[in-house]
Coordinates of C-alpha atoms and ligand atoms in Angstrom, one line a residue:
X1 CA -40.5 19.8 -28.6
X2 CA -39.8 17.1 -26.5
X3 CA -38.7 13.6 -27.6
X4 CA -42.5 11.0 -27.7
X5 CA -42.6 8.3 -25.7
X6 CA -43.6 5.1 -27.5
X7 CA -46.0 2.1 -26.0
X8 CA -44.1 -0.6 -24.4
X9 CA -43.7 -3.6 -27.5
X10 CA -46.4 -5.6 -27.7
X11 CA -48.8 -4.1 -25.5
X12 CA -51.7 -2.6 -28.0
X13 CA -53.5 0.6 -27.4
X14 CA -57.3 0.6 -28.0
X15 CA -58.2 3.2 -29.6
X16 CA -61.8 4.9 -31.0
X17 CA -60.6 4.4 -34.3
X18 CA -58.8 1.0 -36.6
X19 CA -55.0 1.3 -36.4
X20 CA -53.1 0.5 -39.1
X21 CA -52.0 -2.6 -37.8
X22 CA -54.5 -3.4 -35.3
X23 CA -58.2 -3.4 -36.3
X24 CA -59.9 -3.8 -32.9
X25 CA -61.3 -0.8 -31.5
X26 CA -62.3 0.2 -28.0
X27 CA -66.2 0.1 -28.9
X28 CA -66.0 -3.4 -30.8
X29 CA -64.3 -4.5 -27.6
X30 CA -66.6 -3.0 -25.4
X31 CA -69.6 -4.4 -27.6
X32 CA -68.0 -8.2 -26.6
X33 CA -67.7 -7.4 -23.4
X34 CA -71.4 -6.4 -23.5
X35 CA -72.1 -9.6 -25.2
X36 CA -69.8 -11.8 -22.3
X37 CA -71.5 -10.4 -19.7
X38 CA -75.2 -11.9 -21.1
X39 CA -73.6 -14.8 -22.2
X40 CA -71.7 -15.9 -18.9
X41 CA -75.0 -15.0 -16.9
X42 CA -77.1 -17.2 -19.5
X43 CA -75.1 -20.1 -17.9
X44 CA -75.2 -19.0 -14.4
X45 CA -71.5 -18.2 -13.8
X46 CA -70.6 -15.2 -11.7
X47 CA -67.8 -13.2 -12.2
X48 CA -64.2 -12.2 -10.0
X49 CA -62.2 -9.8 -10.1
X50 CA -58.5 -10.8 -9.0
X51 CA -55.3 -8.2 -9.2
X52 CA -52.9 -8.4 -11.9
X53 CA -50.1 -9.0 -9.6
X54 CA -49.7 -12.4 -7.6
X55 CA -46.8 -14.2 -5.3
X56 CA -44.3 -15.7 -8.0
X57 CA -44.8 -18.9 -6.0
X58 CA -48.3 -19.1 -7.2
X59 CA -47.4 -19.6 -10.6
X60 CA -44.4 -21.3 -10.2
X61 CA -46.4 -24.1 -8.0
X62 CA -49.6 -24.3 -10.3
X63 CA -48.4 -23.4 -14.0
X64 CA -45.4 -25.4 -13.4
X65 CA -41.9 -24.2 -13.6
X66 CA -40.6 -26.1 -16.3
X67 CA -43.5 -24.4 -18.6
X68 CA -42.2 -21.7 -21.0
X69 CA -44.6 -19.4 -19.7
X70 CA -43.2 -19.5 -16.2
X71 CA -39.9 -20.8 -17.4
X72 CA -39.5 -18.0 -19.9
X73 CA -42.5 -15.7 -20.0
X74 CA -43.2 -13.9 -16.7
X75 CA -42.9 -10.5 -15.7
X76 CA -40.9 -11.1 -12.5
X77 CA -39.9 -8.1 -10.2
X78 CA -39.3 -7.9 -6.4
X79 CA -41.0 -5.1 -4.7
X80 CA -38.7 -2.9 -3.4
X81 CA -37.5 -2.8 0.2
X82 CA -38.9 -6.6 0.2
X83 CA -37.7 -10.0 -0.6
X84 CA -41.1 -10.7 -2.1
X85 CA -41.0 -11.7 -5.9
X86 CA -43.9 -10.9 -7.6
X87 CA -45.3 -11.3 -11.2
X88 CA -47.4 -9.8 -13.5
X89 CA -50.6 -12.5 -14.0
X90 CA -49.2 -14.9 -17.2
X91 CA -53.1 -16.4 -16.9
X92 CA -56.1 -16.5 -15.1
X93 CA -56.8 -19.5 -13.6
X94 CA -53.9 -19.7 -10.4
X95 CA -55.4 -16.3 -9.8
X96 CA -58.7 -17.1 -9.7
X97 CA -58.3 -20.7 -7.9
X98 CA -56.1 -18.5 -5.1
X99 CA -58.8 -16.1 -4.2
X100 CA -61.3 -19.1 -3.7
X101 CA -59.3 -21.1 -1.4
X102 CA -58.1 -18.1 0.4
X103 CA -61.9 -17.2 0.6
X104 CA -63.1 -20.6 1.2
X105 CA -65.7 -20.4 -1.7
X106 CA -66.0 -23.5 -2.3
X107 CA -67.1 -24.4 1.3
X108 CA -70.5 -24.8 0.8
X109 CA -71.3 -25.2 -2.4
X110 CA -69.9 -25.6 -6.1
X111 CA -69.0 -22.6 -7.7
X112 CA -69.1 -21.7 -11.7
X113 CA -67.2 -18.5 -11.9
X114 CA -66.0 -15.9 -14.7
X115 CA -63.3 -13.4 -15.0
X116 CA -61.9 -11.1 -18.2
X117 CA -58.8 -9.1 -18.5
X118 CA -55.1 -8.5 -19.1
X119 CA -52.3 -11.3 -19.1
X120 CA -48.6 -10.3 -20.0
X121 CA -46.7 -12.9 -21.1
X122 CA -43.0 -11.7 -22.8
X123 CA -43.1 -14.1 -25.8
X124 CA -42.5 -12.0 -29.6
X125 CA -44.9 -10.1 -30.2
X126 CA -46.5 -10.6 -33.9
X127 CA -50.3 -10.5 -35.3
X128 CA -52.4 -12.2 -32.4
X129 CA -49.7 -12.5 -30.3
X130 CA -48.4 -10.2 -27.9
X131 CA -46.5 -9.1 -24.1
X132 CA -50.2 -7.8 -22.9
X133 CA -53.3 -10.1 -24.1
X134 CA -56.7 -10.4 -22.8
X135 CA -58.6 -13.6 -21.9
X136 CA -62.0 -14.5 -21.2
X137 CA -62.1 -17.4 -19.0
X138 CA -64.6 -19.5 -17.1
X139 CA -63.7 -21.8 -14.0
X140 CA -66.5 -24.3 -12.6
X141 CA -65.1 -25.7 -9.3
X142 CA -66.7 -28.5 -8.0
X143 CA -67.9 -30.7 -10.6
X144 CA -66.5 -34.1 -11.1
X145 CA -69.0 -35.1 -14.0
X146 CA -68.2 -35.6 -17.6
X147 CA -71.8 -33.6 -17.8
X148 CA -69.4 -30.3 -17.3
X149 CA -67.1 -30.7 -19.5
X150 CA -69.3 -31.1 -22.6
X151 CA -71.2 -27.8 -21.0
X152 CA -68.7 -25.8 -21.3
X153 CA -67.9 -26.8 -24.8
X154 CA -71.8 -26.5 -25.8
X155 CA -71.4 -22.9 -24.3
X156 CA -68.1 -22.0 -26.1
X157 CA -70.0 -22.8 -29.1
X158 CA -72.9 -20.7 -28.2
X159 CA -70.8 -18.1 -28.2
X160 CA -69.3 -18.7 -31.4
X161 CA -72.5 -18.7 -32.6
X162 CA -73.6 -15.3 -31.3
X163 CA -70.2 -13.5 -33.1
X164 CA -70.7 -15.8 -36.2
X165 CA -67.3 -17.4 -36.3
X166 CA -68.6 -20.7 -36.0
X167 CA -68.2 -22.1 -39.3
X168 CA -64.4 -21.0 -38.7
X169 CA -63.3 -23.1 -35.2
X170 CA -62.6 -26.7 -34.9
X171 CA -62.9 -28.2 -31.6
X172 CA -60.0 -30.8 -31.2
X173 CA -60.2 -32.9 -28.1
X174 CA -57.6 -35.1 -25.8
X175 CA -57.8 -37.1 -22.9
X176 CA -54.6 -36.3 -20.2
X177 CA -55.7 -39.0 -17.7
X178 CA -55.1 -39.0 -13.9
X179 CA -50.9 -39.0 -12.7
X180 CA -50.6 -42.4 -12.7
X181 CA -51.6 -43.1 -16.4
X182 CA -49.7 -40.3 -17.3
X183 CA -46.5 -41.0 -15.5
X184 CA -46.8 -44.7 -17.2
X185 CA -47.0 -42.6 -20.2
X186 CA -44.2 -40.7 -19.5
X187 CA -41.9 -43.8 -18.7
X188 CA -42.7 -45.1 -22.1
X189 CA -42.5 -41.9 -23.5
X190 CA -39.1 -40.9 -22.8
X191 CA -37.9 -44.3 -23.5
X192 CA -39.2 -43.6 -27.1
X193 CA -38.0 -40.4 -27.1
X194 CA -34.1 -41.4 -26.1
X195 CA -33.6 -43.2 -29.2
X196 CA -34.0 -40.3 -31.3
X197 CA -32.5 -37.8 -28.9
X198 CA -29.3 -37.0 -31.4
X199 CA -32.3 -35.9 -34.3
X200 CA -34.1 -33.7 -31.7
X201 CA -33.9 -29.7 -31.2
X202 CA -32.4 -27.7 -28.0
X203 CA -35.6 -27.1 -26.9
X204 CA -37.3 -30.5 -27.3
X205 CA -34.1 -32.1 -25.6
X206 CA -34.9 -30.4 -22.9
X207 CA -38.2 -31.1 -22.9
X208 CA -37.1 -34.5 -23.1
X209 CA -35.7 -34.6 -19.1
X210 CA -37.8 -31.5 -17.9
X211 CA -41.4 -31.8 -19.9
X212 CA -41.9 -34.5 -22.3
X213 CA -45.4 -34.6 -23.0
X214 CA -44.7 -31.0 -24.3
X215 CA -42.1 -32.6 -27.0
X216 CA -45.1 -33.7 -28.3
X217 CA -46.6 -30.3 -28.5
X218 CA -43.5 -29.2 -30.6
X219 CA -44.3 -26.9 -34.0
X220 CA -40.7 -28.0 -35.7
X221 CA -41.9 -29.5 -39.0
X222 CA -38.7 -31.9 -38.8
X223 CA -40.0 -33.3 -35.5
X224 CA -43.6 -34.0 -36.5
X225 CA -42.7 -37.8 -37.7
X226 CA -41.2 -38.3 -34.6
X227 CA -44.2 -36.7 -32.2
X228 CA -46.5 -38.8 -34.8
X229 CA -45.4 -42.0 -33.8
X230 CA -45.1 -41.7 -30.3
X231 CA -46.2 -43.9 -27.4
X232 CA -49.7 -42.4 -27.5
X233 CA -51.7 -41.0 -23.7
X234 CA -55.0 -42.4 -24.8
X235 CA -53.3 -46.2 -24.7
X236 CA -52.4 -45.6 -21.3
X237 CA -55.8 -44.8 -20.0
X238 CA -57.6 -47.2 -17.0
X239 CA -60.9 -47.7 -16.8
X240 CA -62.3 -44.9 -15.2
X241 CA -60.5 -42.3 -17.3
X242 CA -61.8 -44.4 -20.1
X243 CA -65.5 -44.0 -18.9
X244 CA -65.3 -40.1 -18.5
X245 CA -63.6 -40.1 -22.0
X246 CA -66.1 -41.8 -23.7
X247 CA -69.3 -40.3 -21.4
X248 CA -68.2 -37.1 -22.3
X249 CA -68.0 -37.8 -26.2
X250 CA -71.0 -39.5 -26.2
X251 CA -72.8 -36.2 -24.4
X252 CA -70.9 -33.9 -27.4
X253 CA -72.5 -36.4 -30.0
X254 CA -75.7 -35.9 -28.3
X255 CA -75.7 -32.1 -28.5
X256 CA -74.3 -32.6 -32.4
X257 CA -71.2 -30.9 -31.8
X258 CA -68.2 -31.8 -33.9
X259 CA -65.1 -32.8 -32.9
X260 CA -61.4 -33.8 -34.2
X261 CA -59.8 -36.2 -31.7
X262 CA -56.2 -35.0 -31.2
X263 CA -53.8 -37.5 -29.6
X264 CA -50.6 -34.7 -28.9
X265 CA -53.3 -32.2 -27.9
X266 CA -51.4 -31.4 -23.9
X267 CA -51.8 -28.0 -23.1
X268 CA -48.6 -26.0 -22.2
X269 CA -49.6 -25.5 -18.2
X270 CA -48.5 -28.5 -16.4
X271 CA -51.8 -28.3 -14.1
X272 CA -54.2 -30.2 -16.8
X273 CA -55.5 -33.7 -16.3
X274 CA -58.1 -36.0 -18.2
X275 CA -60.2 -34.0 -20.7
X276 CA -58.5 -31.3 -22.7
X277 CA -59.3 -29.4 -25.8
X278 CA -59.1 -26.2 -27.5
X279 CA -60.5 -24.5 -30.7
X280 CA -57.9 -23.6 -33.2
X281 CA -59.0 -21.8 -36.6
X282 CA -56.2 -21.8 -39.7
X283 CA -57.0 -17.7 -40.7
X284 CA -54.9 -16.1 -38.1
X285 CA -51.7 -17.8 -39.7
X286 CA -50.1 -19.4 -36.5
X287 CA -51.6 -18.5 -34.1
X288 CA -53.9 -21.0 -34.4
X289 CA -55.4 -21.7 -31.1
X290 CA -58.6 -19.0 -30.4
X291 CA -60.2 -21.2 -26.7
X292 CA -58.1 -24.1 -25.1
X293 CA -59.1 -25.8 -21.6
X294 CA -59.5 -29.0 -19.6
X295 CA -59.7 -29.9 -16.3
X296 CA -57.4 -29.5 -13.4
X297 CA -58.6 -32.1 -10.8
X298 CA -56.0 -31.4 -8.0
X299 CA -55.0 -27.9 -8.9
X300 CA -56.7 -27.0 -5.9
X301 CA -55.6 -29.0 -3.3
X302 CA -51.9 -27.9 -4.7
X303 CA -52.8 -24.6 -3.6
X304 CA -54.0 -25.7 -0.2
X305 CA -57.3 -25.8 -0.9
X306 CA -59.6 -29.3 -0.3
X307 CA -60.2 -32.0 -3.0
X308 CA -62.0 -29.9 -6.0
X309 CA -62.1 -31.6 -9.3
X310 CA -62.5 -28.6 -11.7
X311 CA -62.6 -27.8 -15.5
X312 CA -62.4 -24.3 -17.5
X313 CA -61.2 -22.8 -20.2
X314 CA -59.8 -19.0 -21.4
X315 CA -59.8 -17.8 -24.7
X316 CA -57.5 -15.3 -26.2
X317 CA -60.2 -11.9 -26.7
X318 CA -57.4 -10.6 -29.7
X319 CA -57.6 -13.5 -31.6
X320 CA -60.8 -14.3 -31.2
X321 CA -61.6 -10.3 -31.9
X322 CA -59.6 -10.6 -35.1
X323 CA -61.6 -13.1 -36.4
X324 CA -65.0 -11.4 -35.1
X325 CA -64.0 -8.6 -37.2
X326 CA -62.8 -10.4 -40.3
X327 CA -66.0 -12.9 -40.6
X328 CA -68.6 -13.0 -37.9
X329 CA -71.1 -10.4 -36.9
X330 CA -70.7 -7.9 -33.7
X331 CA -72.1 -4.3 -33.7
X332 CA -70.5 -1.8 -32.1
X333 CA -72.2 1.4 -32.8
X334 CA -70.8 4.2 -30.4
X335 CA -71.7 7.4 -32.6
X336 CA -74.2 9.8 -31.0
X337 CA -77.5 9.8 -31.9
X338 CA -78.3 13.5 -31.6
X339 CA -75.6 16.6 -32.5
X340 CA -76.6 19.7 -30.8
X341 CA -75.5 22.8 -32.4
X342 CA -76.4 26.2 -31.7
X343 CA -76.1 29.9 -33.1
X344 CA -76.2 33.1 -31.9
X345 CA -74.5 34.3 -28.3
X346 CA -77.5 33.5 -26.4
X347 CA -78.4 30.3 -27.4
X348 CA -75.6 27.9 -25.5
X349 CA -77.5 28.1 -22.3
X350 CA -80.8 26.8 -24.8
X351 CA -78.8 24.3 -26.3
X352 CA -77.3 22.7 -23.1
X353 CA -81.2 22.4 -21.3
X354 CA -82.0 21.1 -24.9
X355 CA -79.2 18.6 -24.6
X356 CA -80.3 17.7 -20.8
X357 CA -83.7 16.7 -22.2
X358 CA -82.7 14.5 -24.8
X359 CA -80.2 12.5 -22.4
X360 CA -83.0 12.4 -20.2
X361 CA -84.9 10.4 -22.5
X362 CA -82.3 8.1 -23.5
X363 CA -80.9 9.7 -26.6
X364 CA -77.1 9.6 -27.2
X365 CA -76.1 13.8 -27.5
X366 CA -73.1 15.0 -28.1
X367 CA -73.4 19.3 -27.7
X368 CA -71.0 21.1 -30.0
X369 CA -68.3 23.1 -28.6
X370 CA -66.3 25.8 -29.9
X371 CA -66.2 27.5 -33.5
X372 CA -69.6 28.8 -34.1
X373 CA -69.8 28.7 -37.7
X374 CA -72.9 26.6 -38.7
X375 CA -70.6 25.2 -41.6
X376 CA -67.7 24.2 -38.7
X377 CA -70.2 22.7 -36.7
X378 CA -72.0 20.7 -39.5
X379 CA -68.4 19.2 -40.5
X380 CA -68.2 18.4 -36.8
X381 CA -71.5 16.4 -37.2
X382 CA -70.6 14.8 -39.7
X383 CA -67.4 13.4 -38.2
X384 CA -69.3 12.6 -35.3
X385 CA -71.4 10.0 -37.8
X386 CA -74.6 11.2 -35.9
X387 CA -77.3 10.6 -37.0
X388 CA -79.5 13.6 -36.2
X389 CA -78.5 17.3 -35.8
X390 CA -80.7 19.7 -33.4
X391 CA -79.7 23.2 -34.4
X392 CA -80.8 26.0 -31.5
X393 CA -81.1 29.5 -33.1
X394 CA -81.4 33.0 -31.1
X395 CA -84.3 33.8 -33.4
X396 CA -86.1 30.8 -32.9
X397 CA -85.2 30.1 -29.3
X398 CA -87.2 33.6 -28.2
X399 CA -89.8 31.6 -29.9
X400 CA -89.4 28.2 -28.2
X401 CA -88.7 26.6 -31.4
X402 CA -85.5 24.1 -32.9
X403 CA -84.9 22.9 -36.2
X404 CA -84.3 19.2 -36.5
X405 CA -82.4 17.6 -39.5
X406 CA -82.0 14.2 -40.2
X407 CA -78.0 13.9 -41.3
X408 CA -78.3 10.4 -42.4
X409 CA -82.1 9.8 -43.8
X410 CA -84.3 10.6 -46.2
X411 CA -86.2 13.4 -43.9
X412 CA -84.8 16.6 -44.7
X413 CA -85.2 19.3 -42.1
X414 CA -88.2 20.7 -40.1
X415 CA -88.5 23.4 -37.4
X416 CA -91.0 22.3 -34.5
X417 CA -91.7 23.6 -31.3
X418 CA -89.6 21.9 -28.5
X419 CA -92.3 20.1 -26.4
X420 CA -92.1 18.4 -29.9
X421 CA -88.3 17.4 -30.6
X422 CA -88.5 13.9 -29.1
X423 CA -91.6 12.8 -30.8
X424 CA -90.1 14.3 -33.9
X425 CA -86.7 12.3 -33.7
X426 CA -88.3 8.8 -32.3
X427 CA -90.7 9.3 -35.3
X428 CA -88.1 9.9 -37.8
X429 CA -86.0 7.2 -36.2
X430 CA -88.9 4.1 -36.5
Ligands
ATP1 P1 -50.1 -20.7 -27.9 O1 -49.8 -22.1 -28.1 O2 -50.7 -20.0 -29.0 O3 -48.9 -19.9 -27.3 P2 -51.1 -21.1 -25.2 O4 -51.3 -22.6 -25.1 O5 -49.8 -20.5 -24.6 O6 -51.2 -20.6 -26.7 P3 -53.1 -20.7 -23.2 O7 -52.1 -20.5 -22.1 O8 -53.9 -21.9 -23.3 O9 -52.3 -20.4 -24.6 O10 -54.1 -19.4 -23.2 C1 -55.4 -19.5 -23.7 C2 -55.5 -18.6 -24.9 O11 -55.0 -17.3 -24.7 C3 -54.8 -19.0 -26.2 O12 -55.5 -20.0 -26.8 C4 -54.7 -17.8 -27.0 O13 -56.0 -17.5 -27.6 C5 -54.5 -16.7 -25.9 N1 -53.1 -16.4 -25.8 C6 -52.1 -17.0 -25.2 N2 -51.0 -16.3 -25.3 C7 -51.3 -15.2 -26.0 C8 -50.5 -14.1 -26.4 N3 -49.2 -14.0 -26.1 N4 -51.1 -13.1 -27.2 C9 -52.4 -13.2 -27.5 N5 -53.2 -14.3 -27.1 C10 -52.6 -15.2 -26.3
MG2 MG1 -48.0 -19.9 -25.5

């Protein structure tokens, strides 16, 4: 036998069934997704569909290169014969902003816009972090209005609703400014930051020249007195970033939904300005953060597109998944309603047109295939977790009869002529 060859680390498989070490199947994805799709078109966002690979240069220019994901994360390769570098998509949102400058989508009107699927990012792969993720993300483009930005959070927490995790998410909220305020910030910042520079880690002191606003994002439990009692954005703030602050708190108030103002909140992409905010639950150990967002004002002009001020978000579908699974509510149901079985050499032919008029009518069928021993094909049912057998006999198919059995209820087994079968199944099924 030859040697397997094993997944690449940190890149999940979905599977029909829960793997030890990863509960999420393909059918409780694909019962989300199902859910997304309503939900997304409940708020009158359409959806994209961008490629997985991009320029380099487009991250680089819109994540930020000092960023760990771009500084550290990417898949980077150069295609070969060409000088090109290109990456494997870290995120969603230079993607998707690309695509509507290079299309000009924005020329006409505002645009509210959707888009799911695999990121790679190559950080250490551990429970609800990994080197291939998924993200649901939502980009309105257009929209200067604090009214947006306490939309989308009133439709993240619809959604958190619909999977019942909202008892388990806390919004936290932040205020970046615009580049002035935060490079007044900054100044004050790194002065603050200089006088402890001897207590601080490798990474945070070179944050400290590169990045420091994300010093202030730093986990090191050492550091947090430090990041506490730093120069803090919101003091920095003029008047209109004040205004669309506190317009866009007031509107959250309004629609009763709760909020913890978080002063160090940043965001690790370098693109965010003036509101931020994510959702962060404390039962998926540290990986705490399930939604973040915030707007990204001149993200689009960056990428040579015109003046768009813009806000999304994109949440992380395994972490949010893993809590789905653990407390809230989705159904994914993907067993067969119907197993066809049949006995006797002539009766395949019977079974299959059997089969045909079922799917026909809407009915889930799977058709047995292979060993034709009833008590083979009844294990096989079983297994199946269907919920209704239709056996076809030679005897009784001369006859134009099947026998029905309910596998799962209380309504035992019947023969019926087969004009009959449907009525007989929806009947038992009511
Ligand atoms: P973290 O601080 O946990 O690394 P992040 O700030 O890097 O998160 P974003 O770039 O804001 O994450 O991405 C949005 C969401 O995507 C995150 O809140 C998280 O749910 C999810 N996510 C990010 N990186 C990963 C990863 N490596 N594996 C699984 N999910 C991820
Ligand atoms: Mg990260």
């Amino acid at each position: 036998m030859s040697r397997k060859i094993q997944s690449v680390k940190g890149m999940n498989d979905l599977l029909p069934i829960e793997q030890k070490d990863f509960k999420l199947t393909a059918s409780f994805w694909q019962a989300f997704e199902e859910v997304v799709a309503r939900w997304t078109l409940r708020y009158g966002y359409q959806q994209i569909r961008t490629p997985i690979v991009e320029q380099t240069g487009l991250f680089v220019r819109s994540i930020g290169e000092e960023t760990d994901v771009v500084g550290k994360e990417m898949y980077t390769f150069s295609d070969s014969n060409d000088t090109l570098s290109l990456s494997l998509r870290p995120e969603g949102t230079a993607s998707c902003l690309r695509a509507v400058v290079e299309h000009n989508l924005t020329y006409a009107a505002p645009q509210k816009l959707w888009y799911m699927g695999p990121m790679f990012r190559r950080e250490r792969p551990q429970k609800g972090r990994y080197r291939q993720f998924h993200q649901v993300g939502i980009e309105a483009l257009g929209f200067p209005d604090p009214d947006i930005d306490a939309e989308i959070i009133a439709m993240c927490a619809d959604l958190w609703r619909e999977l019942g995790i909202a008892d388990y998410l806390t919004l936290e909220i932040n205020c970046l400014g615009n580049r002035e305020e935060r490079a007044a910030h900054r100044t004050a910042l790194v002065e603050y930051l200089l006088q402890y520079e001897t207590q601080l880690d490798d990474d945070s002191r070179r944050r400290l020249h590169t990045n420091p606003l994300r010093v202030l994002d730093t986990k090191n439990p050492d550091l947090q007195e430090i990041a506490n009692r730093a120069p803090r954005l919101i003091d920095f703030l003029g008047e209109a970033s004040r205004q669309h602050h506190d317009a866009f708190k007031a509107l959250l108030d309004g629609l009763g939904i709760v909020y913890v103002e978080n002063p160090r909140l940043v965001r690790g992409l370098d693109y965010y300005n003036q509101t931020v905010f994510e959702w962060t639950t404390d039962k998926l150990g540290a990986q705490a953060t399930v939604c973040g967002g915030g707007r990204y004002d001149g993200l689009m002009e960056e990428l040579g597109g015109q003046p768009t001020p813009s806000i999304g978000f994109a949440m992380g579908i395994e972490r949010l998944l893993l809590l789905v699974h653990e407390f809230g509510c989705l159904k994914a149901d993907n067993s067969p309603d119907v197993y066809v079985m049949q006995q006797g050499e002539g009766s395949t032919l019977i079974a299959m047109r059997y089969a045909a008029q079922l799917r026909a009518a809407g009915w889930n069928v799977l058709q047995h295939s292979g060993s034709q021993k009833l008590k083979n094909q009844f294990k096989r049912a079983d297994q199946s977790k269907a919920r209704f057998a239709l056996i076809v006999a030679e005897s009784e198919a001369a006859s134009g009869s099947v026998t029905l059995k309910d596998l799962q209820g209380m309504h035992g087994q019947t023969t019926v002529p087969a004009e009959q079968m449907i009525n007989q199944l929806k009947e038992w099924k009511a």
